Each structure stands twice: as C-alpha cells, then as structure tokens.
GROMACS .gro file of C-alpha atoms in nm:
model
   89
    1UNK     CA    1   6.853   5.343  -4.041
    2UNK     CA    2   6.528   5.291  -3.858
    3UNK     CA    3   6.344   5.572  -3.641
    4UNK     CA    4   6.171   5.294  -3.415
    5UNK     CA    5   6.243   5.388  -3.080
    6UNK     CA    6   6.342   5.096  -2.847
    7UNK     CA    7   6.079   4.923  -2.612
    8UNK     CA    8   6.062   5.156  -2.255
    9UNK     CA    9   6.144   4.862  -1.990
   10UNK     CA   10   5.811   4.751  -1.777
   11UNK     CA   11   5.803   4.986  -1.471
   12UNK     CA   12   5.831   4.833  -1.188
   13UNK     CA   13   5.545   4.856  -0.884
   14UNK     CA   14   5.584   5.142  -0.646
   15UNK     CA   15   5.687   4.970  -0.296
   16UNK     CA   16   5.503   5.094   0.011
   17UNK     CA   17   5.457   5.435   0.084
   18UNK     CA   18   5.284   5.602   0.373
   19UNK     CA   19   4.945   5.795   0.351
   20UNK     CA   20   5.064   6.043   0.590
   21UNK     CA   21   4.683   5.999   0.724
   22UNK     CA   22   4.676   6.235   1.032
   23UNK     CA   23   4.561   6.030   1.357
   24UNK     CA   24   4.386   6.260   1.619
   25UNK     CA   25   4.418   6.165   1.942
   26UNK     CA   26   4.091   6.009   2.138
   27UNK     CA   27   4.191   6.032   2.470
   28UNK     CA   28   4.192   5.679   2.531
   29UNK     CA   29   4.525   5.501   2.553
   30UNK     CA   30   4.397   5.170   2.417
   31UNK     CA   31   4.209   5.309   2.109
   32UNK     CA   32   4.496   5.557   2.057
   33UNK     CA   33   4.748   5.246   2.027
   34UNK     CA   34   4.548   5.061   1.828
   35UNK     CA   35   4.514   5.339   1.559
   36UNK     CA   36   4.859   5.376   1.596
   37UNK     CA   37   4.896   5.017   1.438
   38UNK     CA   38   4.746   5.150   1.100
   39UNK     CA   39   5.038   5.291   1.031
   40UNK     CA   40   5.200   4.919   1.003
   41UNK     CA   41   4.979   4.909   0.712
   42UNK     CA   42   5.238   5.156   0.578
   43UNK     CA   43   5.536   4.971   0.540
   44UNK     CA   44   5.361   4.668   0.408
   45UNK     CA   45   5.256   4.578   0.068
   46UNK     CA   46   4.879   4.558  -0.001
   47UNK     CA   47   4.828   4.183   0.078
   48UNK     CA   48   4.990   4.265   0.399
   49UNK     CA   49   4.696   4.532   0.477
   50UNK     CA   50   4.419   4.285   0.589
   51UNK     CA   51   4.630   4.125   0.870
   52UNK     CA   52   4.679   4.500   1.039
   53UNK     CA   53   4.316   4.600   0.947
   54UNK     CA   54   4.151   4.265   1.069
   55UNK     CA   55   4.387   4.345   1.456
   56UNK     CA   56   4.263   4.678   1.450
   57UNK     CA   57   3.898   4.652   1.405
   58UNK     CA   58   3.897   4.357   1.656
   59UNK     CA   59   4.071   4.537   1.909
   60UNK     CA   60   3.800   4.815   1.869
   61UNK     CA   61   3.536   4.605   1.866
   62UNK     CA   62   3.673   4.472   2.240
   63UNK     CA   63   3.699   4.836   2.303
   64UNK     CA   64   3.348   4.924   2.253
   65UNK     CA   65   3.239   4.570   2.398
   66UNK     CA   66   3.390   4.650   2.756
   67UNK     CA   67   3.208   4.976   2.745
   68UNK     CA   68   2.868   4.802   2.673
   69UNK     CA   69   2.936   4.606   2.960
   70UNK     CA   70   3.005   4.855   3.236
   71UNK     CA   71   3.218   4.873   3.481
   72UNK     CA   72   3.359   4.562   3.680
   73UNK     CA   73   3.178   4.488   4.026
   74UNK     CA   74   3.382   4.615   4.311
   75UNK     CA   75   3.565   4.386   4.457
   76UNK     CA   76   3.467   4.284   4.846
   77UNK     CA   77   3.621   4.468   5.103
   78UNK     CA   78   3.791   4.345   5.467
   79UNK     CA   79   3.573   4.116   5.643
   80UNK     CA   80   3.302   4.271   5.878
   81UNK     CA   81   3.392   4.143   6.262
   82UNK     CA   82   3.110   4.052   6.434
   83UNK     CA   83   3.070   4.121   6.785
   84UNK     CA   84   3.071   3.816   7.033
   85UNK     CA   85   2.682   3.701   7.149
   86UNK     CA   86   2.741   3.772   7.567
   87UNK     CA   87   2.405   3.847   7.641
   88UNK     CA   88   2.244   3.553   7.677
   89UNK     CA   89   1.929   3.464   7.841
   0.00000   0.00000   0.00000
C-alpha cells in the first residue's frame, strides 16, 4: 500500500474572458465605435490582441489627425450671373 497521491493532470489555460472594462461614451460616433472594437479583444486569445489594438489606435490617430486639420473648405456655390455689358461707348 502506498500513500503517494496520483499526479493532478496539467490545468489547462483559461480561454478568453472579458474585462468587463466600462467604456464611457465620448460623444463622438467614430471614437465611440472604435472603442467599441476593444471589446473584440475579448473573445480572442492574447496573440489575437495586437491585431484589434493596432485598428484601434490607428483609427484614433485618423481621428485626432482630421481634427488637426480643420474643417474641409466649403465647397463653391451656384455660379454668379453676370450682367450683359449694354452700355457701350
């Protein structure tokens, strides 16, 4: 009779789980997507992280681009007529 005890099987590695990271809204639509797409990171396994994270922060950095850059020029409105030349001399 032997009081070993038997070798516990290796665990095996958690799958993904979700933070459950609250995202506050920003008021912008495009930001507020794109933080929305961190929580792809939570169904993925960790090698899977970079893809989302490298999407997000590129989309941000756009975000903050176009507002370095101002607004777009207003675009050209109807033609001016010009009046006919009848006085002559």
């Amino acid at each position: 009779m032997s009081d070993a005890m038997p070798e516990p099987e290796p665990a095996e590695p958690a799958g993904p789980a979700p933070l459950g990271v609250v995202r506050t809204p920003t008021g912008s639509t495009e930001v507020d997507g794109l933080l929305e797409r961190l929580a792809d990171a939570d169904h993925l396994a960790a090698d899977g992280h970079t893809e989302v994270y490298e999407d997000v922060h590129r989309g941000l950095r756009e975000a903050l681009s176009a507002l370095d850059a101002g607004p777009a020029p207003a675009a050209p409105g109807p033609p001016v007529p010009v009046p006919p030349y009848n006085h002559r001399s």
